[in-house]
PDB file of C-alpha atoms (C1' of nucleotides) in Angstrom:
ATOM      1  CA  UNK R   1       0.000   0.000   0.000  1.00 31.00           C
ATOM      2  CA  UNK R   2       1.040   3.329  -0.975  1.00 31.00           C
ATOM      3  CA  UNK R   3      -0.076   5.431   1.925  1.00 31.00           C
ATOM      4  CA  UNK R   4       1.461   3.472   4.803  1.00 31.00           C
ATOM      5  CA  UNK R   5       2.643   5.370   7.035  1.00 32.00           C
ATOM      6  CA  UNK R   6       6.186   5.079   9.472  1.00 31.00           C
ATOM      7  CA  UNK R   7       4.664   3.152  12.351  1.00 32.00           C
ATOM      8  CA  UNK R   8       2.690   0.659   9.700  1.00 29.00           C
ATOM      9  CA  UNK R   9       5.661  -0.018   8.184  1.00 30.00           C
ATOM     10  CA  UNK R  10       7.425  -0.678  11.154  1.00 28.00           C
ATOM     11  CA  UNK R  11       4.816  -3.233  11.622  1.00 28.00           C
ATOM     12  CA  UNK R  12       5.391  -4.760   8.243  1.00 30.00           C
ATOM     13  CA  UNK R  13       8.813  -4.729   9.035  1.00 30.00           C
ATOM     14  CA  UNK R  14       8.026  -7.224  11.718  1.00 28.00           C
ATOM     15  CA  UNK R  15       6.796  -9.744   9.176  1.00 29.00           C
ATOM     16  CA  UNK R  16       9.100  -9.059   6.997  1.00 28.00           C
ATOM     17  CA  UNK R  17      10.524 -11.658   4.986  1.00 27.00           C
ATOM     18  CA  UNK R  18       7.436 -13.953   6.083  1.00 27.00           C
ATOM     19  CA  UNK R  19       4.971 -13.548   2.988  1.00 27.00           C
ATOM     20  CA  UNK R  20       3.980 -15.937   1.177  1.00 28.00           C
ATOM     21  CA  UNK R  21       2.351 -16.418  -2.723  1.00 27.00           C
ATOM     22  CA  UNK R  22      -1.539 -17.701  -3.051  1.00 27.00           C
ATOM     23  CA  UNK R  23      -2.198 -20.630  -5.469  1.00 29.00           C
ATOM     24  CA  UNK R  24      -2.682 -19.689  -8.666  1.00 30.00           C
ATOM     25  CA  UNK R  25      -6.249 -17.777  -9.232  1.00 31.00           C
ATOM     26  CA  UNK R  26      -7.998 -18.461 -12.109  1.00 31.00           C
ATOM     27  CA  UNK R  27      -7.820 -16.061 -15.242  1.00 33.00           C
ATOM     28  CA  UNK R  28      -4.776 -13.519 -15.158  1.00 36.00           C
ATOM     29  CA  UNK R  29      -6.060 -12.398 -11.610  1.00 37.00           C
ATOM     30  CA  UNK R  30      -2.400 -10.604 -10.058  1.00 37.00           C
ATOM     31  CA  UNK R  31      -1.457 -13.409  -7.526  1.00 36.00           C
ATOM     32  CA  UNK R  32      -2.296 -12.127  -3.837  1.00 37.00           C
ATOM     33  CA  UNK R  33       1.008 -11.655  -1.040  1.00 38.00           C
ATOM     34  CA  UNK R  34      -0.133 -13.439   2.430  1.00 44.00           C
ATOM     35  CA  UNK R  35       1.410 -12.773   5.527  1.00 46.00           C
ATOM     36  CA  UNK R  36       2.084 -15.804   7.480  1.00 42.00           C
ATOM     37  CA  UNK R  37       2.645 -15.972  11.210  1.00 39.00           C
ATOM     38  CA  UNK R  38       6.713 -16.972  12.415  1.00 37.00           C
ATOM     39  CA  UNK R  39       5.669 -18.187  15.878  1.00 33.00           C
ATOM     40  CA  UNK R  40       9.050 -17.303  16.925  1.00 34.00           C
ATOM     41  CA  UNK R  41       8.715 -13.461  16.054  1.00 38.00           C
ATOM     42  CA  UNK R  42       5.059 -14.339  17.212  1.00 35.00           C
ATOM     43  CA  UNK R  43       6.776 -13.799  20.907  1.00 36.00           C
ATOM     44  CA  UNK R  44       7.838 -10.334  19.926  1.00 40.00           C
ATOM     45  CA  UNK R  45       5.276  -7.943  22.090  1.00 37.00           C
ATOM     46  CA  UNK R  46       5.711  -5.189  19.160  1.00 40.00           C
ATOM     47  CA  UNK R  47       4.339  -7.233  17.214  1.00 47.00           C
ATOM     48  CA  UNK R  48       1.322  -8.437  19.176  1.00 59.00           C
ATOM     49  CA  UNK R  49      -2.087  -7.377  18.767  1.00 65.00           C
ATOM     50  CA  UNK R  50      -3.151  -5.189  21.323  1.00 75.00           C
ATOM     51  CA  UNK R  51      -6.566  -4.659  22.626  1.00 87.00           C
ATOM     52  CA  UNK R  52      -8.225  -1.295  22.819  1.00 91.00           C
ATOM     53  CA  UNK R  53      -9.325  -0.074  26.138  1.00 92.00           C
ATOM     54  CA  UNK R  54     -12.850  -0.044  27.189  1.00 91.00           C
ATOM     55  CA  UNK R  55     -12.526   3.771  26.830  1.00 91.00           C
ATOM     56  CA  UNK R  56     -11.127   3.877  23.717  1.00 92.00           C
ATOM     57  CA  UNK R  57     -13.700   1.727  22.101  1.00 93.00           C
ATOM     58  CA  UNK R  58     -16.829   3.829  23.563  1.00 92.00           C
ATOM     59  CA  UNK R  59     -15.387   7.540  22.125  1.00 92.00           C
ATOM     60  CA  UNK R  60     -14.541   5.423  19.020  1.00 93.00           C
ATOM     61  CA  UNK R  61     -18.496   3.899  19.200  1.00 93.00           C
ATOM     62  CA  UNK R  62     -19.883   7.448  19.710  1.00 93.00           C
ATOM     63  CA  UNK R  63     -17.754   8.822  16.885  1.00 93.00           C
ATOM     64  CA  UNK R  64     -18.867   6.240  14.616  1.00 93.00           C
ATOM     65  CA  UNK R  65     -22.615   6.668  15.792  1.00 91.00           C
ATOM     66  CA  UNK R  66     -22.110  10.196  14.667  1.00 90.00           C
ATOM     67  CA  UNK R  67     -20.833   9.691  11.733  1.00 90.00           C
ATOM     68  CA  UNK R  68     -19.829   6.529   9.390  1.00 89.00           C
ATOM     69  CA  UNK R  69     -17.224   8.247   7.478  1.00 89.00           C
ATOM     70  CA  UNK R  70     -14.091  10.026   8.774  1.00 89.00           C
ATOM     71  CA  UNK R  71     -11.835  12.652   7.908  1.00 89.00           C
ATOM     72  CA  UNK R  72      -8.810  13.407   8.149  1.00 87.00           C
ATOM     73  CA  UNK R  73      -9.378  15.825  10.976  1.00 88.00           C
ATOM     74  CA  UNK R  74     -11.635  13.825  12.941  1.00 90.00           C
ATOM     75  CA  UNK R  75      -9.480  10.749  12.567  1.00 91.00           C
ATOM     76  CA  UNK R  76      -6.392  13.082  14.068  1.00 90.00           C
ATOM     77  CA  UNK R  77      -8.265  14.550  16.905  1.00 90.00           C
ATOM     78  CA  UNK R  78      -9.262  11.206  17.996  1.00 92.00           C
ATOM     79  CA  UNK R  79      -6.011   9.347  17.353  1.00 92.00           C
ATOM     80  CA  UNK R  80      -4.694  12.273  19.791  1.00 91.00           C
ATOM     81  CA  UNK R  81      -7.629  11.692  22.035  1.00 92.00           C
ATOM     82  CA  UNK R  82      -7.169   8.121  22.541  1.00 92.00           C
ATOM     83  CA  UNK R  83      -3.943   8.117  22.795  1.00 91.00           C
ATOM     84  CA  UNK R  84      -3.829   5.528  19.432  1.00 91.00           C
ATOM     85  CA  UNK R  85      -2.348   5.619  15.895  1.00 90.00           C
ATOM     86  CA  UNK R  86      -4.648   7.513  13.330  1.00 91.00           C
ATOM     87  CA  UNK R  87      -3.676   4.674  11.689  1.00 91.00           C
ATOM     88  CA  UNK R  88      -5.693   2.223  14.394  1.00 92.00           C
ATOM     89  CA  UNK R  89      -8.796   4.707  14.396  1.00 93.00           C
ATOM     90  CA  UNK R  90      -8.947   4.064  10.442  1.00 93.00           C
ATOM     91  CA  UNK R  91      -8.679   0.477  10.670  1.00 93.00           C
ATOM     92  CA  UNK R  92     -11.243   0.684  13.529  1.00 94.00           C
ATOM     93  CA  UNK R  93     -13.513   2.734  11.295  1.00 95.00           C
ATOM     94  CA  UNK R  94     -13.004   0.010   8.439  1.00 93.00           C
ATOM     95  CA  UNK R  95     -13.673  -2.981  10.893  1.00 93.00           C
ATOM     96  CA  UNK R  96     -16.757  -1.243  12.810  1.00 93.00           C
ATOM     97  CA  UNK R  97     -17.820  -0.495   9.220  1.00 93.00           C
ATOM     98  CA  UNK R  98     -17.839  -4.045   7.706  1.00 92.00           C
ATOM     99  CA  UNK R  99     -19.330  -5.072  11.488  1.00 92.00           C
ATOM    100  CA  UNK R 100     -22.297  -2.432  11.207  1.00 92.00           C
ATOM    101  CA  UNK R 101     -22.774  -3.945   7.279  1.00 90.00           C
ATOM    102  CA  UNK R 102     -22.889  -7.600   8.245  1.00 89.00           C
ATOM    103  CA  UNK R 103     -25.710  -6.746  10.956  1.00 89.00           C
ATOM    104  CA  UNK R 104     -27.607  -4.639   7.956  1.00 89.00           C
ATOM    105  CA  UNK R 105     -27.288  -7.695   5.890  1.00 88.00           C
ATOM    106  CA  UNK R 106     -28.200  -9.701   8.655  1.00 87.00           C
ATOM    107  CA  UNK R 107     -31.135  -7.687   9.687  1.00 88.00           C
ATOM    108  CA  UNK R 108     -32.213  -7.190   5.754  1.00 89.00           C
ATOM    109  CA  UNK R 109     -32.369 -11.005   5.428  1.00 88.00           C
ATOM    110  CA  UNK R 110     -34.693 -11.844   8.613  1.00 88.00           C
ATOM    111  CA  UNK R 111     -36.707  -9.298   7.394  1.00 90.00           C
ATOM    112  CA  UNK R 112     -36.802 -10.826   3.499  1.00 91.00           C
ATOM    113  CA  UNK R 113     -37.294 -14.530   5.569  1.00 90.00           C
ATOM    114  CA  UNK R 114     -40.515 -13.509   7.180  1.00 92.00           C
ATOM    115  CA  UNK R 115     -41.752 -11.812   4.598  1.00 95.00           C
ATOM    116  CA  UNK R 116     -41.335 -14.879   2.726  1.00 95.00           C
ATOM    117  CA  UNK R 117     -43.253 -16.924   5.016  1.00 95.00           C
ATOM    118  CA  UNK R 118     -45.797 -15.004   5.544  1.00 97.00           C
ATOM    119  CA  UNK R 119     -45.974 -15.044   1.749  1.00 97.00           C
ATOM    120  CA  UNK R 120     -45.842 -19.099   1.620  1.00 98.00           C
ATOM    121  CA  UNK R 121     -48.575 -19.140   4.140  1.00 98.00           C
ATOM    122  CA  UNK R 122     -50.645 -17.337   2.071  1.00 98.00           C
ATOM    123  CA  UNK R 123     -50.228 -19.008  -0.955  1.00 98.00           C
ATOM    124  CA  UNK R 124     -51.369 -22.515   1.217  1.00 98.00           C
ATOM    125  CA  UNK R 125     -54.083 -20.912   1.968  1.00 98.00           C
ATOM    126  CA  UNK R 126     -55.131 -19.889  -1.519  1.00 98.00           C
ATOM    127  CA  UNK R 127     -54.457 -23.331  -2.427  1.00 98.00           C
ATOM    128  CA  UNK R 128     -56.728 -25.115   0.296  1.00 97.00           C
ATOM    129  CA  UNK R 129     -59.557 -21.787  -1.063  1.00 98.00           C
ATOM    130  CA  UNK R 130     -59.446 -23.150  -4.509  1.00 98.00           C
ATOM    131  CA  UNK R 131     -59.528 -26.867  -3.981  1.00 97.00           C
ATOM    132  CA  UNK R 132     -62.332 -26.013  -1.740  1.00 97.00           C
ATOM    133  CA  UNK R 133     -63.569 -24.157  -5.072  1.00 97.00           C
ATOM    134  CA  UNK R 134     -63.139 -26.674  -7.564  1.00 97.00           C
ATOM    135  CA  UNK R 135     -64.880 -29.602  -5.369  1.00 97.00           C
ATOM    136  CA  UNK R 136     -67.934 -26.915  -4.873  1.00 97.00           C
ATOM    137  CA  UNK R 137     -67.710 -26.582  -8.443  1.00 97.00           C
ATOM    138  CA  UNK R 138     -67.741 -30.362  -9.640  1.00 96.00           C
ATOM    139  CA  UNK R 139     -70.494 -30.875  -7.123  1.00 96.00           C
ATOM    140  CA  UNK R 140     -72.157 -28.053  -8.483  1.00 96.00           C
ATOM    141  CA  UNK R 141     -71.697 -29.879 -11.758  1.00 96.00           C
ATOM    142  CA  UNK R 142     -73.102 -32.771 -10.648  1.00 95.00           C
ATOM    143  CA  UNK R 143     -76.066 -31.852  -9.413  1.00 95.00           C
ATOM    144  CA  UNK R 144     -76.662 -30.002 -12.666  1.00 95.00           C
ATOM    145  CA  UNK R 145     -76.187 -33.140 -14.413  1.00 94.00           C
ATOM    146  CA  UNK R 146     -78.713 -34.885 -12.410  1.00 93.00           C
ATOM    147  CA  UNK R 147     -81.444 -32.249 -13.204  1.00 93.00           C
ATOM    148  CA  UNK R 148     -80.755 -32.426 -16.685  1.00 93.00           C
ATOM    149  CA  UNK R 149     -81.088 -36.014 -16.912  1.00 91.00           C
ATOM    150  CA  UNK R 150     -83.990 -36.062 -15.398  1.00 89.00           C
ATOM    151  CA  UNK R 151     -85.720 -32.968 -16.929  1.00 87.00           C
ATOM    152  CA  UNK R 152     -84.807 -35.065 -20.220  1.00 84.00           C
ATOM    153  CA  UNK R 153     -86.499 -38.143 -19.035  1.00 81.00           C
ATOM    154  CA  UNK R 154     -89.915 -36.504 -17.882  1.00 74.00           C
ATOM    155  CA  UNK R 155     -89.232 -34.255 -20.968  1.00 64.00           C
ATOM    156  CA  UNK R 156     -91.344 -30.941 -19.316  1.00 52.00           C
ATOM    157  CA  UNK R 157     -89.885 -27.755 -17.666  1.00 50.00           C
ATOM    158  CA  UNK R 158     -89.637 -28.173 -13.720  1.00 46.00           C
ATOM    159  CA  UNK R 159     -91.993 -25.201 -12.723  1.00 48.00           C
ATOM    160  CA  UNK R 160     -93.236 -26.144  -9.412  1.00 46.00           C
ATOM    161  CA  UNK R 161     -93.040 -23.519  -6.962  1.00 46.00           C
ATOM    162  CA  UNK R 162     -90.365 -26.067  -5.024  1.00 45.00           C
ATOM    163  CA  UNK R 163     -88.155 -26.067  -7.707  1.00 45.00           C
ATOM    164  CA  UNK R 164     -88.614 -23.779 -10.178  1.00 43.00           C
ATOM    165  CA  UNK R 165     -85.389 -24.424 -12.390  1.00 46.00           C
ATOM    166  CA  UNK R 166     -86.297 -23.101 -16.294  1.00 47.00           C
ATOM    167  CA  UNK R 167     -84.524 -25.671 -18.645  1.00 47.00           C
ATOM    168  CA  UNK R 168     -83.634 -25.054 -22.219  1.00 48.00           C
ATOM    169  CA  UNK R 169     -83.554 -28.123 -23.511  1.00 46.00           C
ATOM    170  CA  UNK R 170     -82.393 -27.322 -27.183  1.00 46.00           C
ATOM    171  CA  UNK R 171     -79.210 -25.792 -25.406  1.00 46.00           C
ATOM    172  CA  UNK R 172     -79.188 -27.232 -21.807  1.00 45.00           C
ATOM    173  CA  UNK R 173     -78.282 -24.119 -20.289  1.00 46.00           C
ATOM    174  CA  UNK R 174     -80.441 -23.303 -16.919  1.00 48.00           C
ATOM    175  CA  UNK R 175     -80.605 -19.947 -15.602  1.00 50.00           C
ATOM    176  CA  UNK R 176     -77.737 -18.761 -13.622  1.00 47.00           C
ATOM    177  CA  UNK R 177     -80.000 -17.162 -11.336  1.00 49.00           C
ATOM    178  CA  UNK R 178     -81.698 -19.858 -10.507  1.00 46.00           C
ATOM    179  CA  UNK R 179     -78.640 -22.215  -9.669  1.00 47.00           C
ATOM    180  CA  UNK R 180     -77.242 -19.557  -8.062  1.00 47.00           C
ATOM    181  CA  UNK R 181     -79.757 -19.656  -5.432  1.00 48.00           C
ATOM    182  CA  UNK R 182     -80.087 -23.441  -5.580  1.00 48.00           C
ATOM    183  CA  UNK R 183     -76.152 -24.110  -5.093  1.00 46.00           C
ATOM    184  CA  UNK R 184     -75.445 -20.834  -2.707  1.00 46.00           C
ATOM    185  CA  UNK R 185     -73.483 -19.019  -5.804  1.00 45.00           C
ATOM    186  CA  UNK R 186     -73.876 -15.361  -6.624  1.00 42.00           C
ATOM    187  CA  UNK R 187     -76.176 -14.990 -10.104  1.00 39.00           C
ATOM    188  CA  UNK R 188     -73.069 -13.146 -11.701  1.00 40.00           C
ATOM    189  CA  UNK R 189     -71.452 -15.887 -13.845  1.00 42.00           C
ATOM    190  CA  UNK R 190     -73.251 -16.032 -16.566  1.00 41.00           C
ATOM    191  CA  UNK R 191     -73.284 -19.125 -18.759  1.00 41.00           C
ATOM    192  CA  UNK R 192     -71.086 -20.614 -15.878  1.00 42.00           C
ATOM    193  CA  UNK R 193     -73.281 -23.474 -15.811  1.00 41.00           C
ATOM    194  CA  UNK R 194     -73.137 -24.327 -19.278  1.00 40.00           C
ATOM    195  CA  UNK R 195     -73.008 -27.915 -19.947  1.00 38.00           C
ATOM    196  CA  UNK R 196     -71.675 -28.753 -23.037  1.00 39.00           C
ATOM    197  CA  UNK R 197     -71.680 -31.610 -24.889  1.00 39.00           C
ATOM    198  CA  UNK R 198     -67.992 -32.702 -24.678  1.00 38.00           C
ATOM    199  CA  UNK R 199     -65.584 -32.117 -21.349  1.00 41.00           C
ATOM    200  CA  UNK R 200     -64.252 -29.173 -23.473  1.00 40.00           C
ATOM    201  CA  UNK R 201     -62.670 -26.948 -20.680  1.00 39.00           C
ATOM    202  CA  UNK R 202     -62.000 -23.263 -22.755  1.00 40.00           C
ATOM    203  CA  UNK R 203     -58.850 -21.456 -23.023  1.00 40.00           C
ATOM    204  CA  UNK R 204     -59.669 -18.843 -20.435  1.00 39.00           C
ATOM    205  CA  UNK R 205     -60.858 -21.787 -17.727  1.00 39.00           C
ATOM    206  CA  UNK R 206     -57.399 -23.027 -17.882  1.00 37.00           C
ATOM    207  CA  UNK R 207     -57.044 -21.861 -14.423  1.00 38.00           C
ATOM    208  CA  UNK R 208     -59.441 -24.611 -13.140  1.00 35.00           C
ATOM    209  CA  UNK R 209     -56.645 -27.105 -13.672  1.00 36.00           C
ATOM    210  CA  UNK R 210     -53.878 -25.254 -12.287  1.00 36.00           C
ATOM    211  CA  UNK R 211     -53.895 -27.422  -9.512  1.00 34.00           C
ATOM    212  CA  UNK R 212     -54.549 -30.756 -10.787  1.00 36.00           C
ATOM    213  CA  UNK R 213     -51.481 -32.941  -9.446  1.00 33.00           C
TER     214      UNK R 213
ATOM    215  C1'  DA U   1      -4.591  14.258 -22.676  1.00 97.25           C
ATOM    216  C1'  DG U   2      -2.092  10.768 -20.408  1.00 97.25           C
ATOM    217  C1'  DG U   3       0.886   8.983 -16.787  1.00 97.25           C
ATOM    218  C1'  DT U   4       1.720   8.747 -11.995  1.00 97.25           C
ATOM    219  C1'  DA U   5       2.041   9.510  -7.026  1.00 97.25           C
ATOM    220  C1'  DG U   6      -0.556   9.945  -2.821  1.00 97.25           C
ATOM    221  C1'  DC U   7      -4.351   8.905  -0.278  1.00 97.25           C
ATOM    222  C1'  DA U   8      -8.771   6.757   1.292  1.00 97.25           C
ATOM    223  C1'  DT U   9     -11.703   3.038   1.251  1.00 97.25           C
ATOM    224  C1'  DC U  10     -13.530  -1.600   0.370  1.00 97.25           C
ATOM    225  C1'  DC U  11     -12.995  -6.375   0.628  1.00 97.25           C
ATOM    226  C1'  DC U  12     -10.886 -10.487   1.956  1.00 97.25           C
ATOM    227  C1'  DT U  13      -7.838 -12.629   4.890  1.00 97.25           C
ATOM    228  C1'  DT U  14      -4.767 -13.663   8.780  1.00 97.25           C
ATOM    229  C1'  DA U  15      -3.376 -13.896  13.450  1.00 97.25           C
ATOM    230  C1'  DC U  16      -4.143 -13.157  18.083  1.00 97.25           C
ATOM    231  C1'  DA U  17      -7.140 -12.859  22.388  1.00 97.25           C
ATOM    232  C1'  DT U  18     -10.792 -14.547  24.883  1.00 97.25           C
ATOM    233  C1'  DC U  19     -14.279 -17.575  26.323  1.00 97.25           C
ATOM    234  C1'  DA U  20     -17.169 -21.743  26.884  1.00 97.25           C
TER     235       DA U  20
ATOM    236  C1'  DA V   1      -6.572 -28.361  25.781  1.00 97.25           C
ATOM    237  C1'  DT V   2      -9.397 -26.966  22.194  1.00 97.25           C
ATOM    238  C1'  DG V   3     -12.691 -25.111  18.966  1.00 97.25           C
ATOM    239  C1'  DA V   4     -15.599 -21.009  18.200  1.00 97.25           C
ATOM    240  C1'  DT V   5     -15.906 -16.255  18.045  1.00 97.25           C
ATOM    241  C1'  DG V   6     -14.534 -11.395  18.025  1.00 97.25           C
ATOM    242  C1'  DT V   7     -11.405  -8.126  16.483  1.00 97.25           C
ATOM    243  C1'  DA V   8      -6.934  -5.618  15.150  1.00 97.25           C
ATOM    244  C1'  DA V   9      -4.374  -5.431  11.321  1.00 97.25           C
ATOM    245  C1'  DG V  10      -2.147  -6.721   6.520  1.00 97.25           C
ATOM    246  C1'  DG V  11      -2.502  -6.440   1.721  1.00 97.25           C
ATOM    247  C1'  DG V  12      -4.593  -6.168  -3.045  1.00 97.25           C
ATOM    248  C1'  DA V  13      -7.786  -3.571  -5.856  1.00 97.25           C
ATOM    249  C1'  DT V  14      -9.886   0.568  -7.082  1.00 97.25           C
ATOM    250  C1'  DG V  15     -11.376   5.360  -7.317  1.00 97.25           C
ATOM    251  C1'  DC V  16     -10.315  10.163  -6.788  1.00 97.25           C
ATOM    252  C1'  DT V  17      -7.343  14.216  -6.974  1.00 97.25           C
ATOM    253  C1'  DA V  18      -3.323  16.914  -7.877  1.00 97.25           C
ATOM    254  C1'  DC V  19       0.674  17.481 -10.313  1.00 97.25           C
ATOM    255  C1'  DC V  20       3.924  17.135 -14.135  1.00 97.25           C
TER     256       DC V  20
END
DNA sequence: AGGTAGCATCCCTTACATCA
DNA sequence: ATGATGTAAGGGATGCTACC
């Protein structure tokens, strides 16, 4: 790194002569330098890590709650503060930073998760709603069937004040309205109760077989 | 305009400290 | 003693700016 300054280097100086080469990367990707730990010059207390204070890490935690970023000033003035390298307060910045992202990312994705569940739950219960539907529907269909065939065999319009279903025979269509009330379904869906002649299911009734397994 | 040095930052990684 | 976890720090890559 180009902007290293005299105490970082004496650092590096420390590990000097102890890097080592990556395997080979894929593509022409520049091969990466790795330090790697002499556990004799491990004993060296210059070299070992030390651990900021209590203090030091709750002016650094109020600085960064402030702010996320920090400049040159601020970084001095600290450093100075704390009694560190501006050098430390920047790497503390850069590690608090990547700490605060994770938890972000962390909090982002619990939030996607439950959404998502609550989404899946949903979609059940649409499920169990239409295969409720579709067996209202084929009993629906059976029924109508049975009427039919037996409006056929008496061959005369049911007109009774019981049941007063209006049969076209030339057609077999019976008025929506009519099932509607007979079957508990809203008179809306007109020619709904069409039964044809062939188990023809049209284009735009697709839908009713979305589900079939 | 293009090359380059200096610097800051991001990202990935390593090594050490601490704790269960 | 040891593995897991947290964290300070190293190093490569990249972007920006100033200067020549």
């Amino acid at each position: 790194m180009q902007g290293e300054d005299d105490s970082v280097g004496l650092i590096s100086q420390l590990y000097s002569g102890l890097y080592t080469q990556l395997p080979p990367q894929q593509g022409d990707q520049p091969k990466r330098r790795r330090r790697r730990k002499n556990r004799s010059e491990g004993s060296n207390s210059a070299a070992k890590k030390r651990k900021l204070s209590e203090e030091q890490v709750n002016m650094l935690e109020i600085s960064f709650g402030c702010e996320h970023k920090l400049e040159s000033e601020r970084k001095d003035r600290l450093a100075s503060e704390l009694g560190l390298d501006p050098r430390q307060v920047a790497v503390w910045f850069q590690n608090r930073r990547a700490r605060w992202k994770n938890k972000k990312l962390e909090h982002e994705y619990s939030k996607l998760r439950n959404e998502h569940e609550k989404v899946v739950v949903e979609k059940c219960r649409l499920e169990t709603e239409v295969l409720s539907l579709k067996d209202q529907l084929e009993e629906a269909k059976k029924e109508m069937q049975k009427v039919v065939e037996r409006s056929s065999t008496d061959n005369v319009s049911i007109n009774s004040p019981s049941s007063s279903l209006t049969i076209d025979h030339q057609q077999n269509v019976i008025d929506p309205q009519i099932l509607g009330e007979q079957f508990g379904i809203g008179g809306c869906f007109d020619n709904m109760f069409y039964v044809p002649d062939t188990n023809y299911v049209p284009p735009s009734m697709d839908w009713v077989g979305l589900y079939d397994m």
